[in-house]
XYZ file of C-alpha atoms in Angstrom:
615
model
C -43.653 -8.733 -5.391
C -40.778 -5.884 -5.980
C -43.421 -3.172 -5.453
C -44.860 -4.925 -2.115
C -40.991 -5.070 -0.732
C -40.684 -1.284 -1.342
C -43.778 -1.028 0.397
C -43.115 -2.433 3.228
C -39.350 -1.329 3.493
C -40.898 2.399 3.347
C -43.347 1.398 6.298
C -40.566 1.059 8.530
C -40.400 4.386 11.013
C -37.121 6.637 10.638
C -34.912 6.311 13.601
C -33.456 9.763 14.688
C -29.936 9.967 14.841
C -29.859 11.087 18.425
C -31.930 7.356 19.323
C -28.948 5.754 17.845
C -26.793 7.631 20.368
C -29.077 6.945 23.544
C -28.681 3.422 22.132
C -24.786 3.346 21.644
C -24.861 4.709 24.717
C -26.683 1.956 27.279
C -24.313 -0.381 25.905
C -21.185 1.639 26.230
C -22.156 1.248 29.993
C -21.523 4.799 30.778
C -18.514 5.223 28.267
C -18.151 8.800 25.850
C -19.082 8.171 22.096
C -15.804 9.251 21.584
C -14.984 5.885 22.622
C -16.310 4.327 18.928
C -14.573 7.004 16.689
C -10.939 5.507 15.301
C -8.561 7.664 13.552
C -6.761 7.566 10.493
C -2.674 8.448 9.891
C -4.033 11.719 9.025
C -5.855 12.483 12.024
C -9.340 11.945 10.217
C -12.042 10.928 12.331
C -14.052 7.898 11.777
C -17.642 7.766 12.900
C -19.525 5.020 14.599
C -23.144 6.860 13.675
C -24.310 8.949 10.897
C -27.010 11.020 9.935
C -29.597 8.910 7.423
C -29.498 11.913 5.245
C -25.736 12.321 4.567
C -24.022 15.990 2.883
C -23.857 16.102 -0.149
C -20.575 16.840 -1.564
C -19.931 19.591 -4.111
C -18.908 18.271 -7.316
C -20.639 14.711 -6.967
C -21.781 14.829 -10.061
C -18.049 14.396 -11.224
C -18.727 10.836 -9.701
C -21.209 9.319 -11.475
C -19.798 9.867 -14.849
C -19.114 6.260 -15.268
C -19.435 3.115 -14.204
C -17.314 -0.265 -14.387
C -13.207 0.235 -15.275
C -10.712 -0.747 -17.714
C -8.715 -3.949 -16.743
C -5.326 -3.554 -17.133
C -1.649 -4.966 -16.278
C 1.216 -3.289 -15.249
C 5.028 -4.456 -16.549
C 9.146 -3.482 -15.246
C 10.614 -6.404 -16.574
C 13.790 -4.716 -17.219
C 13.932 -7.277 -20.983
C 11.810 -5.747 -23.195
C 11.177 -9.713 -25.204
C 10.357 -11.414 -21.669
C 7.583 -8.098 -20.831
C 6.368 -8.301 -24.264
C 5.863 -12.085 -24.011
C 4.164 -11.314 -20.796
C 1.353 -8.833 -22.107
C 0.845 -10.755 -25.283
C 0.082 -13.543 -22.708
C -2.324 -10.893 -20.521
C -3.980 -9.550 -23.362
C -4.621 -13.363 -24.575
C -6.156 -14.253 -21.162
C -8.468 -11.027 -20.695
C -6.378 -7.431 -20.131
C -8.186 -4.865 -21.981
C -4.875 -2.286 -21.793
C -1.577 -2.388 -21.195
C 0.822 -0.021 -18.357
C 4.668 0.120 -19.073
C 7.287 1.741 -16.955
C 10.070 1.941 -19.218
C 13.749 1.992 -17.881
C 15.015 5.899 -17.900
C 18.431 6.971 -18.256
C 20.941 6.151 -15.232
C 21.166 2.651 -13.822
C 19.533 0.305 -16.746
C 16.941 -1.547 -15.327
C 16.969 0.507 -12.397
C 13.174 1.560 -12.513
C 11.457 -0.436 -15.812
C 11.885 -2.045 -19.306
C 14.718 -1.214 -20.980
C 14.119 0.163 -23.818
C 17.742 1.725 -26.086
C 16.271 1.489 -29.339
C 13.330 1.241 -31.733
C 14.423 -2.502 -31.364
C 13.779 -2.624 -27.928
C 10.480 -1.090 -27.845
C 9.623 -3.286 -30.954
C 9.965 -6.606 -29.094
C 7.973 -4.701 -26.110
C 5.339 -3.760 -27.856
C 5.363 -6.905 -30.287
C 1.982 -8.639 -29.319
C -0.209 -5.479 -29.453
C -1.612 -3.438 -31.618
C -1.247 0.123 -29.968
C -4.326 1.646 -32.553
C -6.643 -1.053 -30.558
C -5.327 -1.416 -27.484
C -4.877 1.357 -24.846
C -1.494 1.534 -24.268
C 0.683 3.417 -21.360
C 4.287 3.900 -22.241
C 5.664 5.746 -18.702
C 8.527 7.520 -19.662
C 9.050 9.963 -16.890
C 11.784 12.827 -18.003
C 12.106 11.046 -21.333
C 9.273 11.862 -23.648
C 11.068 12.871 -26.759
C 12.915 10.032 -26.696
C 9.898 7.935 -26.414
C 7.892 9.600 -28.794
C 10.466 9.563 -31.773
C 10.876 5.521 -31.121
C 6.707 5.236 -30.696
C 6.472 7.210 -34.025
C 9.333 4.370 -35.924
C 7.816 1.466 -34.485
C 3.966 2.923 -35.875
C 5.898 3.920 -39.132
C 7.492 0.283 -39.462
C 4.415 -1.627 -39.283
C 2.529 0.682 -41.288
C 0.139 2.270 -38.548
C -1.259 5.089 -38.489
C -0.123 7.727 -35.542
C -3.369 9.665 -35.878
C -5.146 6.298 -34.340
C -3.170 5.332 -31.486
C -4.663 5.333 -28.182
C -3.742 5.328 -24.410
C -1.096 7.550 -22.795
C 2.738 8.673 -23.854
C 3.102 9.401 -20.161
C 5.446 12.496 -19.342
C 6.073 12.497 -15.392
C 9.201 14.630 -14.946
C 8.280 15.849 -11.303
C 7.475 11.721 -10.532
C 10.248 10.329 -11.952
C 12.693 13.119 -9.972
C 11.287 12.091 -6.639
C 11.428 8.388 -7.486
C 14.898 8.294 -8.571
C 16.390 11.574 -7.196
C 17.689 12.695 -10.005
C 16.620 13.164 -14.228
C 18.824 14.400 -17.290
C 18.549 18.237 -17.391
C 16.814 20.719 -15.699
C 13.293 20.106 -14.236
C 12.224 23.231 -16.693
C 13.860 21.550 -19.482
C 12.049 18.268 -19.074
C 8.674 20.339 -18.464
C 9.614 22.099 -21.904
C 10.131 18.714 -23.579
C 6.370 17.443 -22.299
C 4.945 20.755 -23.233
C 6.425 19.733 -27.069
C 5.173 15.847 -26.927
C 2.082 17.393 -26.046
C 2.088 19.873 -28.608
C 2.708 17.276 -31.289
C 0.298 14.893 -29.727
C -2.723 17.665 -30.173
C -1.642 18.257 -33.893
C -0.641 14.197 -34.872
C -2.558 12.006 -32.201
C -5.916 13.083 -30.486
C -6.382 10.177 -28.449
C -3.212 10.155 -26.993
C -2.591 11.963 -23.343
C 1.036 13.101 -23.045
C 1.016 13.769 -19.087
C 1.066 11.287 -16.354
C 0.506 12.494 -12.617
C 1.737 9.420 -10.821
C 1.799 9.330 -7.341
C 2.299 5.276 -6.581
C 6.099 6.600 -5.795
C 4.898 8.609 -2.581
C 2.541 5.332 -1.715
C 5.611 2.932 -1.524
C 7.391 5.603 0.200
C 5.233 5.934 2.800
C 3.183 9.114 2.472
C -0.339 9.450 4.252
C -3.647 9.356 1.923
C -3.356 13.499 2.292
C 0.335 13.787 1.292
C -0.340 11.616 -1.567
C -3.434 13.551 -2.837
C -1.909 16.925 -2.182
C 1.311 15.751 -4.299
C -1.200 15.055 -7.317
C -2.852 18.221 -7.057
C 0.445 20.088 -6.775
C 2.413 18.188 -9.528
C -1.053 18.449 -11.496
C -1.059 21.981 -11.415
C 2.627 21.856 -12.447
C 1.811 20.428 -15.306
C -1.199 22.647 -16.573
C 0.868 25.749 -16.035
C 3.408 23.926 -18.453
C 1.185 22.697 -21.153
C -0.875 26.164 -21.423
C 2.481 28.019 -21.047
C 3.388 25.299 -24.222
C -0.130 26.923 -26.043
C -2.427 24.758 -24.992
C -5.582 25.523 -23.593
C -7.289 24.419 -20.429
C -9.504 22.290 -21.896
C -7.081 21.058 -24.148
C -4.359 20.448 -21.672
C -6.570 18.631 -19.251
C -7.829 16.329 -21.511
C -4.206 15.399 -22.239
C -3.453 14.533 -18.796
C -3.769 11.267 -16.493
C -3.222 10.571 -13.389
C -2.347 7.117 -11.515
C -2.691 6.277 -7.595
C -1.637 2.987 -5.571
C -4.623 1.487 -2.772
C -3.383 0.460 0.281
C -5.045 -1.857 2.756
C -7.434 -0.092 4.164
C -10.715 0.093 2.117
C -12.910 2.986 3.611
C -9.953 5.282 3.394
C -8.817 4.457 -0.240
C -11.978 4.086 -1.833
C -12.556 7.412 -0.118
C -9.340 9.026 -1.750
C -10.220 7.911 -5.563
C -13.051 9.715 -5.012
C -11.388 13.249 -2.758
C -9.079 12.919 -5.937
C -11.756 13.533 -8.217
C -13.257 16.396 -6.498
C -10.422 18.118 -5.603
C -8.802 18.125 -9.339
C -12.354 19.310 -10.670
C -11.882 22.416 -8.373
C -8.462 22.887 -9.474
C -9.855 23.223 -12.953
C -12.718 25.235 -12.161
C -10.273 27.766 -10.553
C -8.876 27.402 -13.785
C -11.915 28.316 -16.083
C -12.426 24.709 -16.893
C -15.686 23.571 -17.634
C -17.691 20.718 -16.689
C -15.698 18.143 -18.745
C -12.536 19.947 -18.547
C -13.042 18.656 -14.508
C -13.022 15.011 -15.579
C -10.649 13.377 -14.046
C -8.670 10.105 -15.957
C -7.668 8.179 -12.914
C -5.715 4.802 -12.862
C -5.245 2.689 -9.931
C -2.526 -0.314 -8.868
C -2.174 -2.533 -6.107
C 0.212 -1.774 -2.902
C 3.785 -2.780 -3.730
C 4.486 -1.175 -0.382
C 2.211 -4.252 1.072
C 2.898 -7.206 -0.757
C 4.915 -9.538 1.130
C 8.488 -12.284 0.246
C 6.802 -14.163 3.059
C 4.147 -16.259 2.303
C 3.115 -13.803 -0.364
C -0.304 -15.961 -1.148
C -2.100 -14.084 1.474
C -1.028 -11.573 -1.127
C -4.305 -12.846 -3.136
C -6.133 -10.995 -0.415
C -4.416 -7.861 -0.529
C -5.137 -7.924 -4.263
C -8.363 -8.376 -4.045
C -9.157 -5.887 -1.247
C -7.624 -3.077 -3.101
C -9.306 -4.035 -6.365
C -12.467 -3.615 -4.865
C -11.423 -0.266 -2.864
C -10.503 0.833 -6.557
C -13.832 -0.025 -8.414
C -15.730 1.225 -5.901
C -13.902 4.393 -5.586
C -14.125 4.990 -9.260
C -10.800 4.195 -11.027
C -11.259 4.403 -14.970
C -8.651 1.935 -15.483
C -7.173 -1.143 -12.312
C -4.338 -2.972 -12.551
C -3.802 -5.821 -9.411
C -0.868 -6.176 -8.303
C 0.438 -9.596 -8.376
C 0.525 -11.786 -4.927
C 4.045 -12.734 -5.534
C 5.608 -9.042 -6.535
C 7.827 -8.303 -3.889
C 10.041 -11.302 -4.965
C 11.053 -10.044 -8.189
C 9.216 -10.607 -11.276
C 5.468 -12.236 -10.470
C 5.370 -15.628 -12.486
C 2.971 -16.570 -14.730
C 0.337 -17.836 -12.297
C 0.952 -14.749 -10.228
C 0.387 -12.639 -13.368
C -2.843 -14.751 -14.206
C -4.195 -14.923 -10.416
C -4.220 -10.939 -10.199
C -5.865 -10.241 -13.638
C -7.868 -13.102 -13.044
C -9.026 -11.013 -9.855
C -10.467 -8.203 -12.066
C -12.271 -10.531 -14.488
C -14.093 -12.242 -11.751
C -15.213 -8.651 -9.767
C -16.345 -7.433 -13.216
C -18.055 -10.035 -14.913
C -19.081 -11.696 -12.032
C -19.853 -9.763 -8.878
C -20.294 -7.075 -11.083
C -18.701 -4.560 -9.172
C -18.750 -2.023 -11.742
C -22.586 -1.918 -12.431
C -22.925 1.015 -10.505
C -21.579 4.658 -10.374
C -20.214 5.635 -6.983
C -22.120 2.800 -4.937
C -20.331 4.715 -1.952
C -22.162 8.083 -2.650
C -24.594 8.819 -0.006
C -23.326 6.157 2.359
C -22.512 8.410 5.580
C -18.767 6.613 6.498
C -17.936 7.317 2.808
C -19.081 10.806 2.166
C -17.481 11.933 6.039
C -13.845 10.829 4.693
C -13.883 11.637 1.104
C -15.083 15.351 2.610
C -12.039 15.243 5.433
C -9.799 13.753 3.167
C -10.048 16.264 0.481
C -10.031 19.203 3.063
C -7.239 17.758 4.507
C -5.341 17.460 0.725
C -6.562 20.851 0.084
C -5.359 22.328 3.348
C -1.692 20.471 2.144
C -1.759 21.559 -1.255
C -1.982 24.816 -0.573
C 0.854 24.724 1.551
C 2.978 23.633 -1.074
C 1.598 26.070 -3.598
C 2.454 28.848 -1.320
C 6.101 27.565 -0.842
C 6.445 28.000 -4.555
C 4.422 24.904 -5.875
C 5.883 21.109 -6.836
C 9.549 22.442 -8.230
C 10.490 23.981 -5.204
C 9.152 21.283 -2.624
C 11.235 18.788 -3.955
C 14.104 20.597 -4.199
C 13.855 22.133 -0.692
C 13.196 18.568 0.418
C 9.964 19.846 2.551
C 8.008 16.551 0.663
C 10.091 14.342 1.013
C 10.522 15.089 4.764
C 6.873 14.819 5.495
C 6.402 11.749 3.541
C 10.174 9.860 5.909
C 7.949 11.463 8.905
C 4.805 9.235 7.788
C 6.641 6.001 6.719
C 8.075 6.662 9.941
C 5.101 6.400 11.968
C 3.908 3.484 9.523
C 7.157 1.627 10.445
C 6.499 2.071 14.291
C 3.012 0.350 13.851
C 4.287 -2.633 11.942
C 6.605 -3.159 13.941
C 4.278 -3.022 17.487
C 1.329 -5.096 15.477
C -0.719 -2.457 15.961
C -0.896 -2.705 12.023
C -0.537 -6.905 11.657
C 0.666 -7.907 8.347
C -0.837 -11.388 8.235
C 1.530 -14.572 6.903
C 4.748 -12.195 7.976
C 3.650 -10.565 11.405
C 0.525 -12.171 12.956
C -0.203 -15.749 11.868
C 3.345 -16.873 10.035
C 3.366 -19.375 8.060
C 5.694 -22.082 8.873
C 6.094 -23.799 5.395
C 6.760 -21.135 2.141
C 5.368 -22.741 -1.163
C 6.971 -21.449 -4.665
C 4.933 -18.840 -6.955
C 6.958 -19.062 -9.721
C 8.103 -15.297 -9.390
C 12.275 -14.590 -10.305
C 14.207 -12.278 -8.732
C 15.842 -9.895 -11.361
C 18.867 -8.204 -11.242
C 18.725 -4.501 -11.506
C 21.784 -2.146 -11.745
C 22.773 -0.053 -8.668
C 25.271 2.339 -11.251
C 25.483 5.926 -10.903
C 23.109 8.227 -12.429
C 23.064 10.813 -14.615
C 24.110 14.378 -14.490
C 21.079 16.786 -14.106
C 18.640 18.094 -11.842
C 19.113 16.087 -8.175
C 16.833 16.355 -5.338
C 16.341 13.969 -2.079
C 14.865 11.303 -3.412
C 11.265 9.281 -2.374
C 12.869 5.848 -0.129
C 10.435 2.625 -1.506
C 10.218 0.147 1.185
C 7.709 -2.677 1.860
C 6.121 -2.711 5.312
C 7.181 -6.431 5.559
C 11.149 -5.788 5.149
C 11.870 -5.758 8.617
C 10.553 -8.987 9.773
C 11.429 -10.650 6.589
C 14.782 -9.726 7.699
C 14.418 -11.599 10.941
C 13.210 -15.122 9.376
C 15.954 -14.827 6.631
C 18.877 -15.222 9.231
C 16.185 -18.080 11.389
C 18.348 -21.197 12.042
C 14.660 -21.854 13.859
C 16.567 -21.903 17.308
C 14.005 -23.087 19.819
C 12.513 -20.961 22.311
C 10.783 -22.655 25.381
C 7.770 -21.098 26.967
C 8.323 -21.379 30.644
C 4.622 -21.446 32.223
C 4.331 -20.983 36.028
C 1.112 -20.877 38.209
C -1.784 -22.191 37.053
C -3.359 -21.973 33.857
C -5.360 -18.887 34.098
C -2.419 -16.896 35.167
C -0.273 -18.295 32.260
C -2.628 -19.571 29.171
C -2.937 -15.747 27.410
C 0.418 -14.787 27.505
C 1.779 -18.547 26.599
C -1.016 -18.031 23.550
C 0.451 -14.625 22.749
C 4.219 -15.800 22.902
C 3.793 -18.638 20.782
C 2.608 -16.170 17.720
C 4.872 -13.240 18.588
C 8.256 -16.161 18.347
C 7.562 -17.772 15.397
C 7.317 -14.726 13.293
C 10.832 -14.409 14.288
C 11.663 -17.788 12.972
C 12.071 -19.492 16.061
C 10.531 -22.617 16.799
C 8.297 -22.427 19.632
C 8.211 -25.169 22.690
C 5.693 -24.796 25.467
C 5.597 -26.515 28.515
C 2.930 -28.313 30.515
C 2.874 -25.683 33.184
C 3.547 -26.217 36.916
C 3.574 -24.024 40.095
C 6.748 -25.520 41.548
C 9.552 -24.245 40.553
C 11.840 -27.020 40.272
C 9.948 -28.963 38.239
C 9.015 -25.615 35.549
C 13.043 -25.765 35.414
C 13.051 -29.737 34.302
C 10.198 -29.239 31.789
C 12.689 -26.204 30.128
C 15.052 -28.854 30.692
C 13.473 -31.364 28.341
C 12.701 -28.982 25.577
C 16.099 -28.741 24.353
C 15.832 -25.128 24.399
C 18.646 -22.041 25.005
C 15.655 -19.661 25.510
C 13.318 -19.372 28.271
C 10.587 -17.341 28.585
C 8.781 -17.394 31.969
C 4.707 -16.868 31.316
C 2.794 -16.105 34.328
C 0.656 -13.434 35.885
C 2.691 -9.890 36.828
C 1.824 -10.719 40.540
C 4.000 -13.689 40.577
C 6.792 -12.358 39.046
C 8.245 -10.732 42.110
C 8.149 -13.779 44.067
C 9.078 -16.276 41.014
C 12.023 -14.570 38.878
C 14.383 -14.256 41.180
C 14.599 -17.942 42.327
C 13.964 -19.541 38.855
C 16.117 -17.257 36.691
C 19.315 -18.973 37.911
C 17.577 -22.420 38.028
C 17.304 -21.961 34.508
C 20.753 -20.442 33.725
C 22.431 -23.606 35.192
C 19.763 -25.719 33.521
C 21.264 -24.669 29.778
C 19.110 -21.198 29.785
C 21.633 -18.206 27.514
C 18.642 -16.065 27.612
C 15.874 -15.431 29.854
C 13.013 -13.461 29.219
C 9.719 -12.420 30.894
C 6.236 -12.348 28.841
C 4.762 -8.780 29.896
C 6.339 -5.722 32.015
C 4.757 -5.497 34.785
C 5.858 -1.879 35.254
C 6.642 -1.173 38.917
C 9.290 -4.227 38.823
C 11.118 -3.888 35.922
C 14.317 -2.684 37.331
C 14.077 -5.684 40.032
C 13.667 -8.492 37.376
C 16.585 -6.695 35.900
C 18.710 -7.277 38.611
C 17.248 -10.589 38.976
C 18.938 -11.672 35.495
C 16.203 -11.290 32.874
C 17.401 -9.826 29.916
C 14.249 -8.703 27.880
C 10.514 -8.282 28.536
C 8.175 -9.168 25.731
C 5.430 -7.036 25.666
C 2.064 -5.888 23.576
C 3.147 -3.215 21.412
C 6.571 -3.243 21.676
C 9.049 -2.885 18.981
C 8.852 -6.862 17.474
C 11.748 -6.733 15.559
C 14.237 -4.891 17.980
C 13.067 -7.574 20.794
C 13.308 -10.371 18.111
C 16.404 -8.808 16.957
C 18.320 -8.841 19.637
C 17.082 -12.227 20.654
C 18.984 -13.619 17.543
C 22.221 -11.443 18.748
C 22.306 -12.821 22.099
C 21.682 -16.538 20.865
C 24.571 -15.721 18.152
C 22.143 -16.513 15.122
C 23.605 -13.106 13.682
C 26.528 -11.061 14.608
């Protein structure tokens, strides 16, 4: 029955691109293709129609070294007893390894677990057997530290360091532009991984020593490009270090790891995991690496940057998106990031929803069956090859301004990425990107996740290298903002004319308000003025918002803007711009214009100001 399927599926005439394009065409009525291509932040085009016979990337062979992932968990519970409780429980319910950020010096608690003592990292570590299970202990700028502590802990309960596995993570460039600042010079902290490394190839073979994290320029901001071109620059910071330490390529490669965040949107990430990969390889082949020296460890995470205090359920979503995006683009190891992170500390049920999320793609919909399902797929193959052009085209800039050191202490990265989050910023906050729950589609009633907010220290850090550092914001913090000084005032949609002329922009109002914590009234809708002035009337409101078609306005503002001031009105706006009147309906007494893709929060903003729900 199988064969007769093939059969017939190989009966079936191949279509010619260019018939695809006459096609797209007719029904574009006369409109360019160019019409169909999108573009991404960095300016990478995305196709409507490919070729049935895609490229074929150089280095694709990289890709299909393995199929299915490592499930993991990620902890910065700043109390090292409350994580450990928390991956004992993980590990328990299906984790396979384990990802720690521990605390580094400055601020305790600023950026992890805290972790003073062999104590400390005893409790951590309490309810796992580091020999067994793969274990990530990122320690930024503070490897020695780490290692001595790692090495009393093994010695303690009588384990052998020879047999420990997972990653002593070293990530002095990525915890400087995190935190702005590290104990020491940025050579002495490469010097100290260059040793842990060293003693990691003599004592513990299946331990990597360097971590290439680049989740810090994610939650800052920075474009899929920036991001990749960081790795490969900070990457090649490291190798020079490690070989310079006596290692050689092979062996210093296979002591390194590197760790990315996925965003929302799934072409472009899944394409990045795998630009990552094929980039790095041709770092190492510059190098004189071989074949395996061009593997690539790679560990993915969920978006911090996108998780939401707002009805952070829809957070399940995100989760679940990027998890896929991440098997699919070839992570070795995933961990989800909880639905309820941005408030703290995810609870328990967040904790067990997002690891819950891998178990079910894996087991399940086995998603990780296959290697590189997106290989010869034409959307896939035309970003990961712009994408890593684009990251290559990046990184060499950097390199030739003196490579990773010098870039973040010249600020020239940290610039680009502010420019990006920037841009981000001014797409959130016109909808043009909708965050759904907090931006499009707000939730009126918030239910509890069980997450806890947790104090961190804001104290002042310590003496050493300083650069400008990385700024970590959630997309979501602005609006957020807005519905946490809501009193729900009520804002009464003021529809004039008849129902066509009013019904789209009373519909677009009544979303665009309440994710500003107001609490939306409409009215029936008249064409007589005097009675569109009672209906506001009966609503209670000290908002008005006149909905009607840009043709009436003229005729209509300027007799039913004072109706409505002397009928309780403190603001009055107008739902569009209708752009050859604005100054008129100025004059007229209207005080803002709502508008598609204008800046939400400023309007909703100063709506609150001028109702005196905030100073």
């Amino acid at each position: 029955m199988n064969n007769d399927r093939e059969t017939e599926a190989r009966a079936w005439p191949a279509v010619p691109l260019e018939a695809w394009r006459e096609l797209a065409l007719r029904e574009l009525g006369g409109a360019p293709l160019e019409r169909l291509v999108s573009r991404t932040a960095e300016g990478l085009r995305v196709e409507a129609l490919h070729p049935s016979e895609p490229m074929a990337l150089p280095g694709r062979a990289l890709l299909l070294a393995r199929a299915g992932w490592t499930i993991s968990a990620e902890y910065s519970e700043p109390d090292a007893a409350t994580a450990g409780a928390a991956i004992a429980d993980d590990l328990r319910r299906g984790a396979q390894a384990v990802w720690i950020r521990l605390d580094e010096p400055g601020p305790v608690g600023l950026h992890g677990v805290v972790v003073r003592d062999v104590e400390d990292l005893n409790k951590l570590l309490a309810g796992v057997d580091p020999t067994r299970t793969p274990v990530t202990l990122a320690v930024g700028a503070d490897g020695s530290r780490a290692k001595a502590m790692l090495t009393a802990v093994l010695a303690a309960r009588g384990l052998a360091v020879a047999e420990l596995r997972g990653l002593l993570g070293c990530d002095p460039l990525g915890a400087l532009a995190r935190r702005g600042s590290i104990a020491g010079s940025i050579e002495q902290a490469l010097s100290d991984m260059s040793e842990v490394a060293g003693w990691a190839r003599a004592s513990a073979p299946g331990l990597r020593t360097a971590l290439v994290d680049v989740g810090a320029y994610h939650d800052a901001g920075a474009t899929a490009a920036d991001q990749l071109a960081a790795l490969l620059a900070t990457g090649v910071a490291y190798l020079r270090a490690l070989t310079a330490g006596g290692a050689s390529v092979a062996e210093a490669t296979r002591q390194m790891s590197f760790a990315v965040a996925v965003g929302r949107d799934l072409f472009l990430e899944i394409a990045k995991l795998r630009a990552a990969r094929l980039c790095w390889a041709r770092v190492v082949a510059a190098c004189g690496g071989d074949a395996s020296a061009q593997r690539m460890h790679l560990h993915a995470r969920g978006s911090w940057r996108e998780r939401t205090a707002i009805d952070p359920w829809v957070g399940l979503l995100r989760g679940t998106g990027e998890t896929v995006a991440a098997a699919i683009g070839g992570a070795d190891s995933i961990a989800t990031t909880p639905m309820d992170a941005a408030l703290g500390e995810p609870g328990a049920l967040g904790r067990r929803l997002a690891l819950n999320t891998q178990i079910i793609l894996a087991e399940e919909s086995q998603l990780g069956r296959v290697a590189d399902p997106a290989g010869g797929a034409g959307q896939f193959e035309s970003l990961t090859d712009q994408l890593a052009r684009a990251a290559w085209t990046r990184f060499q800039r950097i390199e030739a301004a003196g490579g990773m050191v010098a870039a973040l202490r010249g600020g020239v990265v940290q610039a680009a990425v502010a420019e990006a989050a920037k841009a981000q910023a001014q797409a959130v906050a016109s909808v043009r990107v909708p965050i759904v729950g907090v931006s499009r589609f707000a939730a009126k009633d918030e239910r509890p996740t069980g997450a806890r907010a947790v104090q961190r220290s804001t104290g002042t850090d310590v003496a050493g290298e300083r650069v400008t550092p990385l700024v970590r914001t959630r997309l979501a913090e602005p609006f957020e903002a807005l519905r946490a000084a809501s009193r729900r005032e009520r804002v009464a949609l003021v529809a004039v004319g008849e129902p066509a002329q009013w019904r789209a922009r009373v519909e677009f109002c009544r979303a665009y308000f309440e994710v500003g914590g107001f609490e939306v009234v409409e009215t029936a809708g008249t064409l007589a003025l005097a009675q569109a002035v009672q209906q506001f009337t009966e609503t209670g409101a000290r908002a008005a918002v006149i909905c009607s078609a840009d043709a009436m306005y003229p005729t209509i503002v300027p007799a039913l803007v004072p109706l409505l001031r002397e009928a309780g009105a403190t603001v009055v706006l107008v739902a569009g711009r209708p752009r050859d009147h604005v100054e008129a309906l100025m004059a007229a007494g209207v005080d803002l214009f709502v508008q598609l893709g204008g800046d939400a929060p400023a309007l909703l903003g100063a709506l609150q100001q001028r109702l005196e729900v905030v100073p």
